[in-house]
Amino acid sequence: MSIAESIVQVQAQIRAAEAASGRAPNSATLIAVSKTKPVSDIQQAVDAGQICFGENYAQEFRDKAKELEGVQVGGQGLDWHFIGSLQRNKVKYVVNRASLIHSVDSQRLGQAISDRANGRQGVLVSVNMGGEGTKSGIPIDQALELCKELTLMPGLDLRGLMCIPPPEPGRWFEDLAELAAEGQRQGLPLTELSMGMSADFEQAIALGARWVRVGSRLFGARG
Ligand SMILES: Cc1ncc(COP(=O)(O)O)c(C=O)c1O
């Protein structure tokens, strides 16, 4: 199947998953994860109408966003998301270019982003749901405290939570949704959940995902 056909098929599955759980059409958005893939692959996705792209590596993000700067879909420029773990010394490549940085996991990273933001940079807090040492993200029991600190930073627009869960994601998706709900009860602006990848995006939509991040299903396996 071509990249264009995969985009059309996954978009249709997302619309069906929204409908199946009584959600409004387009309340979940596909982020096409193009990390390590060439710009020509992104162009094929664009030709199929895809606007939203996600990248994991700061310099690669900067280079691709620059190269595709003038590209439009239906009169709209591409919408870039940064979804990888981010080091503070690489914040400069990402801030003000990404509409949303999904991966803030420390007060110091949040501060570095805030300091460089021209306006208010959209951010999510990434949560290490399973406490896995190999993955970035803040531990679940510290996440809301970090969110509170981030809301005090003038250059940040905190919008929600992101997770990369361990295998068997369903339970973790539910836990992330519950954590965001608890944050909202405490007055935090956690309305957006970024969860679900190639294998489980429909399940994530049923459990409230605002953003699904799909890579290999669209672009094939990464080398
Ligand atoms: C943070 C993040 N989200 C989503 C994806 C996409 O995963 P998949 O290829 O399983 O769709 C990746 C891929 O590495 C990722 O790092």
mmCIF file of C-alpha atoms and ligand atoms in Angstrom:
data_model
loop_
_atom_site.group_PDB
_atom_site.id
_atom_site.type_symbol
_atom_site.label_atom_id
_atom_site.label_comp_id
_atom_site.label_asym_id
_atom_site.label_seq_id
_atom_site.Cartn_x
_atom_site.Cartn_y
_atom_site.Cartn_z
ATOM 1 C CA MET A 1 0.000 0.000 0.000
ATOM 2 C CA SER A 2 1.313 3.480 -0.851
ATOM 3 C CA ILE A 3 1.837 6.207 1.748
ATOM 4 C CA ALA A 4 -1.100 8.124 0.274
ATOM 5 C CA GLU A 5 -3.376 5.087 0.529
ATOM 6 C CA SER A 6 -2.281 4.453 4.107
ATOM 7 C CA ILE A 7 -3.053 8.046 5.071
ATOM 8 C CA VAL A 8 -6.540 7.792 3.597
ATOM 9 C CA GLN A 9 -7.152 4.450 5.304
ATOM 10 C CA VAL A 10 -5.914 5.530 8.751
ATOM 11 C CA GLN A 11 -7.872 8.788 8.544
ATOM 12 C CA ALA A 12 -10.999 6.732 7.778
ATOM 13 C CA GLN A 13 -10.296 4.431 10.740
ATOM 14 C CA ILE A 14 -9.922 7.468 12.992
ATOM 15 C CA ARG A 15 -13.286 8.858 11.854
ATOM 16 C CA ALA A 16 -14.865 5.423 12.471
ATOM 17 C CA ALA A 17 -13.297 5.177 15.933
ATOM 18 C CA GLU A 18 -14.619 8.646 16.809
ATOM 19 C CA ALA A 19 -18.110 7.685 15.685
ATOM 20 C CA ALA A 20 -17.985 4.342 17.518
ATOM 21 C CA SER A 21 -17.322 6.076 20.818
ATOM 22 C CA GLY A 22 -19.852 8.866 20.246
ATOM 23 C CA ARG A 23 -17.196 11.501 19.679
ATOM 24 C CA ALA A 24 -17.500 14.467 17.329
ATOM 25 C CA PRO A 25 -15.915 14.104 13.881
ATOM 26 C CA ASN A 26 -12.357 15.447 13.824
ATOM 27 C CA SER A 27 -12.103 15.535 17.610
ATOM 28 C CA ALA A 28 -9.066 13.245 17.251
ATOM 29 C CA THR A 29 -6.214 14.319 14.985
ATOM 30 C CA LEU A 30 -3.690 12.156 13.185
ATOM 31 C CA ILE A 31 -0.063 13.135 13.636
ATOM 32 C CA ALA A 32 1.952 11.392 10.921
ATOM 33 C CA VAL A 33 5.229 10.421 12.606
ATOM 34 C CA SER A 34 7.882 10.953 9.951
ATOM 35 C CA LYS A 35 11.035 10.482 12.037
ATOM 36 C CA THR A 36 13.969 9.105 10.010
ATOM 37 C CA LYS A 37 11.839 9.223 6.846
ATOM 38 C CA PRO A 38 12.820 11.435 3.886
ATOM 39 C CA VAL A 39 11.072 14.634 2.927
ATOM 40 C CA SER A 40 9.837 12.881 -0.228
ATOM 41 C CA ASP A 41 7.750 10.569 2.007
ATOM 42 C CA ILE A 42 6.287 13.573 3.819
ATOM 43 C CA GLN A 43 5.473 15.117 0.446
ATOM 44 C CA GLN A 44 3.514 12.001 -0.530
ATOM 45 C CA ALA A 45 1.513 12.259 2.686
ATOM 46 C CA VAL A 46 0.907 15.954 2.021
ATOM 47 C CA ASP A 47 -0.384 15.092 -1.448
ATOM 48 C CA ALA A 48 -2.946 12.843 0.262
ATOM 49 C CA GLY A 49 -4.093 15.829 2.357
ATOM 50 C CA GLN A 50 -2.064 15.261 5.539
ATOM 51 C CA ILE A 51 -1.223 18.486 7.407
ATOM 52 C CA CYS A 52 0.011 17.347 10.790
ATOM 53 C CA PHE A 53 3.459 15.773 11.229
ATOM 54 C CA GLY A 54 5.487 14.632 14.225
ATOM 55 C CA GLU A 55 9.252 14.396 14.606
ATOM 56 C CA ASN A 56 11.415 13.011 17.440
ATOM 57 C CA TYR A 57 14.876 14.499 16.869
ATOM 58 C CA ALA A 58 15.475 18.219 17.260
ATOM 59 C CA GLN A 59 17.797 18.921 14.331
ATOM 60 C CA GLU A 60 15.860 16.640 12.009
ATOM 61 C CA PHE A 61 12.702 18.448 13.068
ATOM 62 C CA ARG A 62 14.256 21.839 12.302
ATOM 63 C CA ASP A 63 15.625 20.756 8.928
ATOM 64 C CA LYS A 64 12.409 19.198 7.684
ATOM 65 C CA ALA A 65 10.189 22.015 8.935
ATOM 66 C CA LYS A 66 12.473 24.519 7.171
ATOM 67 C CA GLU A 67 12.585 22.581 3.948
ATOM 68 C CA LEU A 68 8.812 22.301 3.807
ATOM 69 C CA GLU A 69 8.113 25.842 5.015
ATOM 70 C CA GLY A 70 6.189 27.045 1.965
ATOM 71 C CA VAL A 71 4.124 23.870 1.544
ATOM 72 C CA GLN A 72 0.380 24.291 1.939
ATOM 73 C CA VAL A 73 -2.592 21.946 2.073
ATOM 74 C CA GLY A 74 -5.892 23.615 1.228
ATOM 75 C CA GLY A 75 -4.388 27.038 1.931
ATOM 76 C CA GLN A 76 -2.941 25.973 5.278
ATOM 77 C CA GLY A 77 0.729 25.474 6.186
ATOM 78 C CA LEU A 78 1.923 22.210 7.711
ATOM 79 C CA ASP A 79 1.393 21.715 11.434
ATOM 80 C CA TRP A 80 4.527 20.414 13.168
ATOM 81 C CA HIS A 81 4.590 18.536 16.458
ATOM 82 C CA PHE A 82 7.678 17.636 18.443
ATOM 83 C CA ILE A 83 7.136 14.264 20.110
ATOM 84 C CA GLY A 84 10.602 13.002 21.054
ATOM 85 C CA SER A 85 12.486 13.478 24.271
ATOM 86 C CA LEU A 86 14.141 16.894 24.234
ATOM 87 C CA GLN A 87 17.424 18.057 25.737
ATOM 88 C CA ARG A 88 17.623 21.603 26.967
ATOM 89 C CA ASN A 89 20.492 22.523 24.638
ATOM 90 C CA LYS A 90 18.317 21.565 21.646
ATOM 91 C CA VAL A 91 15.228 23.510 22.648
ATOM 92 C CA LYS A 92 16.252 26.294 20.262
ATOM 93 C CA TYR A 93 15.613 24.066 17.239
ATOM 94 C CA VAL A 94 12.064 23.327 18.253
ATOM 95 C CA VAL A 95 10.501 26.251 20.120
ATOM 96 C CA ASN A 96 8.322 28.567 17.997
ATOM 97 C CA ARG A 97 8.389 26.049 15.119
ATOM 98 C CA ALA A 98 6.312 23.287 16.721
ATOM 99 C CA SER A 99 2.668 24.052 17.375
ATOM 100 C CA LEU A 100 2.873 21.583 20.253
ATOM 101 C CA ILE A 101 5.812 20.040 22.133
ATOM 102 C CA HIS A 102 4.498 16.753 23.558
ATOM 103 C CA SER A 103 7.451 15.861 25.714
ATOM 104 C CA VAL A 104 8.045 18.213 28.629
ATOM 105 C CA ASP A 105 9.153 16.077 31.562
ATOM 106 C CA SER A 106 10.977 18.451 33.905
ATOM 107 C CA GLN A 107 10.742 21.895 35.380
ATOM 108 C CA ARG A 108 14.122 22.791 33.878
ATOM 109 C CA LEU A 109 13.091 21.786 30.371
ATOM 110 C CA GLY A 110 9.846 23.732 30.755
ATOM 111 C CA GLN A 111 11.805 26.781 31.866
ATOM 112 C CA ALA A 112 14.202 26.529 28.904
ATOM 113 C CA ILE A 113 11.246 26.400 26.499
ATOM 114 C CA SER A 114 9.471 29.267 28.224
ATOM 115 C CA ASP A 115 12.616 31.420 28.090
ATOM 116 C CA ARG A 116 12.883 31.009 24.307
ATOM 117 C CA ALA A 117 9.199 31.228 23.376
ATOM 118 C CA ASN A 118 8.143 34.292 21.393
ATOM 119 C CA GLY A 119 4.568 33.988 22.546
ATOM 120 C CA ARG A 120 3.189 31.047 24.483
ATOM 121 C CA GLN A 121 4.524 27.718 23.283
ATOM 122 C CA GLY A 122 1.981 24.883 23.371
ATOM 123 C CA VAL A 123 3.208 21.986 25.515
ATOM 124 C CA LEU A 124 2.118 18.651 26.940
ATOM 125 C CA VAL A 125 3.712 16.893 29.886
ATOM 126 C CA SER A 126 4.991 13.419 28.990
ATOM 127 C CA VAL A 127 4.309 10.804 31.620
ATOM 128 C CA ASN A 128 6.293 7.600 32.089
ATOM 129 C CA MET A 129 3.266 5.507 32.962
ATOM 130 C CA GLY A 130 4.992 2.219 33.702
ATOM 131 C CA GLY A 131 7.982 3.707 35.495
ATOM 132 C CA GLU A 132 10.226 2.155 32.837
ATOM 133 C CA GLY A 133 13.848 3.232 33.220
ATOM 134 C CA THR A 134 14.443 3.120 29.474
ATOM 135 C CA LYS A 135 11.801 5.718 28.695
ATOM 136 C CA SER A 136 11.682 9.453 29.302
ATOM 137 C CA GLY A 137 8.714 11.139 30.940
ATOM 138 C CA ILE A 138 7.938 12.203 34.475
ATOM 139 C CA PRO A 139 6.749 9.553 36.962
ATOM 140 C CA ILE A 140 2.989 9.513 37.305
ATOM 141 C CA ASP A 141 3.020 10.573 40.949
ATOM 142 C CA GLN A 142 4.980 13.756 40.136
ATOM 143 C CA ALA A 143 3.155 14.756 36.964
ATOM 144 C CA LEU A 144 0.500 17.082 38.383
ATOM 145 C CA GLU A 145 3.043 18.903 40.527
ATOM 146 C CA LEU A 146 5.112 19.567 37.395
ATOM 147 C CA CYS A 147 1.983 20.744 35.562
ATOM 148 C CA LYS A 148 1.331 23.271 38.339
ATOM 149 C CA GLU A 149 4.873 24.631 37.988
ATOM 150 C CA LEU A 150 4.550 24.894 34.209
ATOM 151 C CA THR A 151 1.333 26.905 34.404
ATOM 152 C CA LEU A 152 3.310 29.616 36.212
ATOM 153 C CA MET A 153 5.757 30.037 33.306
ATOM 154 C CA PRO A 154 4.796 32.934 31.031
ATOM 155 C CA GLY A 155 6.111 31.380 27.803
ATOM 156 C CA LEU A 156 4.137 28.135 28.095
ATOM 157 C CA ASP A 157 0.611 27.168 27.155
ATOM 158 C CA LEU A 158 0.109 23.863 28.959
ATOM 159 C CA ARG A 159 -2.637 21.875 27.271
ATOM 160 C CA GLY A 160 -2.484 18.285 28.450
ATOM 161 C CA LEU A 161 -0.615 15.012 28.890
ATOM 162 C CA MET A 162 1.211 12.565 26.652
ATOM 163 C CA CYS A 163 2.260 8.978 27.251
ATOM 164 C CA ILE A 164 4.286 6.231 25.683
ATOM 165 C CA PRO A 165 2.992 3.292 27.675
ATOM 166 C CA PRO A 166 4.387 -0.173 28.202
ATOM 167 C CA PRO A 167 2.906 -3.064 26.195
ATOM 168 C CA GLU A 168 -0.811 -3.694 26.812
ATOM 169 C CA PRO A 169 -1.592 -0.009 26.574
ATOM 170 C CA GLY A 170 -5.326 0.024 27.383
ATOM 171 C CA ARG A 171 -4.913 0.235 31.109
ATOM 172 C CA TRP A 172 -2.314 2.992 30.788
ATOM 173 C CA PHE A 173 -4.479 5.024 28.435
ATOM 174 C CA GLU A 174 -7.232 4.883 31.040
ATOM 175 C CA ASP A 175 -4.797 5.878 33.758
ATOM 176 C CA LEU A 176 -3.550 8.851 31.714
ATOM 177 C CA ALA A 177 -7.128 10.010 31.090
ATOM 178 C CA GLU A 178 -7.876 9.675 34.795
ATOM 179 C CA LEU A 179 -4.740 11.635 35.706
ATOM 180 C CA ALA A 180 -5.764 14.462 33.354
ATOM 181 C CA ALA A 181 -9.279 14.442 34.841
ATOM 182 C CA GLU A 182 -7.815 14.683 38.336
ATOM 183 C CA GLY A 183 -5.644 17.588 37.163
ATOM 184 C CA GLN A 184 -8.693 19.334 35.748
ATOM 185 C CA ARG A 185 -10.491 18.929 39.064
ATOM 186 C CA GLN A 186 -7.507 20.726 40.578
ATOM 187 C CA GLY A 187 -7.887 23.561 38.059
ATOM 188 C CA LEU A 188 -5.153 22.516 35.629
ATOM 189 C CA PRO A 189 -5.767 23.011 31.868
ATOM 190 C CA LEU A 190 -5.260 19.364 30.893
ATOM 191 C CA THR A 191 -7.802 19.010 28.101
ATOM 192 C CA GLU A 192 -5.617 17.278 25.488
ATOM 193 C CA LEU A 193 -4.329 13.705 25.589
ATOM 194 C CA SER A 194 -1.614 12.523 23.197
ATOM 195 C CA MET A 195 -1.708 8.711 23.147
ATOM 196 C CA GLY A 196 -2.005 5.854 20.695
ATOM 197 C CA MET A 197 0.387 4.737 17.956
ATOM 198 C CA SER A 198 0.160 2.399 14.940
ATOM 199 C CA ALA A 199 -0.935 -0.640 16.931
ATOM 200 C CA ASP A 200 -3.451 0.979 19.248
ATOM 201 C CA PHE A 201 -4.708 4.345 17.994
ATOM 202 C CA GLU A 202 -8.335 3.220 17.795
ATOM 203 C CA GLN A 203 -8.267 2.079 21.420
ATOM 204 C CA ALA A 204 -6.677 5.403 22.404
ATOM 205 C CA ILE A 205 -9.461 7.304 20.645
ATOM 206 C CA ALA A 206 -12.090 5.285 22.525
ATOM 207 C CA LEU A 207 -10.332 6.356 25.739
ATOM 208 C CA GLY A 208 -10.206 10.051 24.848
ATOM 209 C CA ALA A 209 -7.094 10.739 22.729
ATOM 210 C CA ARG A 210 -6.990 14.208 21.181
ATOM 211 C CA TRP A 211 -3.799 13.395 19.246
ATOM 212 C CA VAL A 212 -2.747 9.987 17.890
ATOM 213 C CA ARG A 213 0.858 9.565 16.741
ATOM 214 C CA VAL A 214 1.114 7.041 13.911
ATOM 215 C CA GLY A 215 4.383 6.235 12.139
ATOM 216 C CA SER A 216 5.121 2.760 10.795
ATOM 217 C CA ARG A 217 1.533 2.133 9.718
ATOM 218 C CA LEU A 218 1.872 5.083 7.309
ATOM 219 C CA PHE A 219 5.507 5.135 6.268
ATOM 220 C CA GLY A 220 6.570 1.511 6.810
ATOM 221 C CA ALA A 221 9.078 0.159 9.318
ATOM 222 C CA ARG A 222 11.920 2.463 10.333
ATOM 223 C CA GLY A 223 15.437 1.352 9.433
HETATM 224 C C1 LIG B 1 6.812 9.287 20.720
HETATM 225 C C2 LIG B 1 6.411 8.456 19.573
HETATM 226 N N1 LIG B 1 5.130 8.419 19.205
HETATM 227 C C3 LIG B 1 4.723 7.692 18.169
HETATM 228 C C4 LIG B 1 5.580 6.935 17.418
HETATM 229 C C5 LIG B 1 5.057 6.135 16.253
HETATM 230 O O1 LIG B 1 5.065 4.785 16.530
HETATM 231 P P1 LIG B 1 4.525 3.719 15.462
HETATM 232 O O2 LIG B 1 5.532 3.618 14.384
HETATM 233 O O3 LIG B 1 4.337 2.469 16.240
HETATM 234 O O4 LIG B 1 3.234 4.231 14.949
HETATM 235 C C6 LIG B 1 6.933 6.934 17.760
HETATM 236 C C7 LIG B 1 7.866 6.141 16.994
HETATM 237 O O5 LIG B 1 8.998 5.944 17.336
HETATM 238 C C8 LIG B 1 7.355 7.708 18.861
HETATM 239 O O6 LIG B 1 8.638 7.748 19.232
#
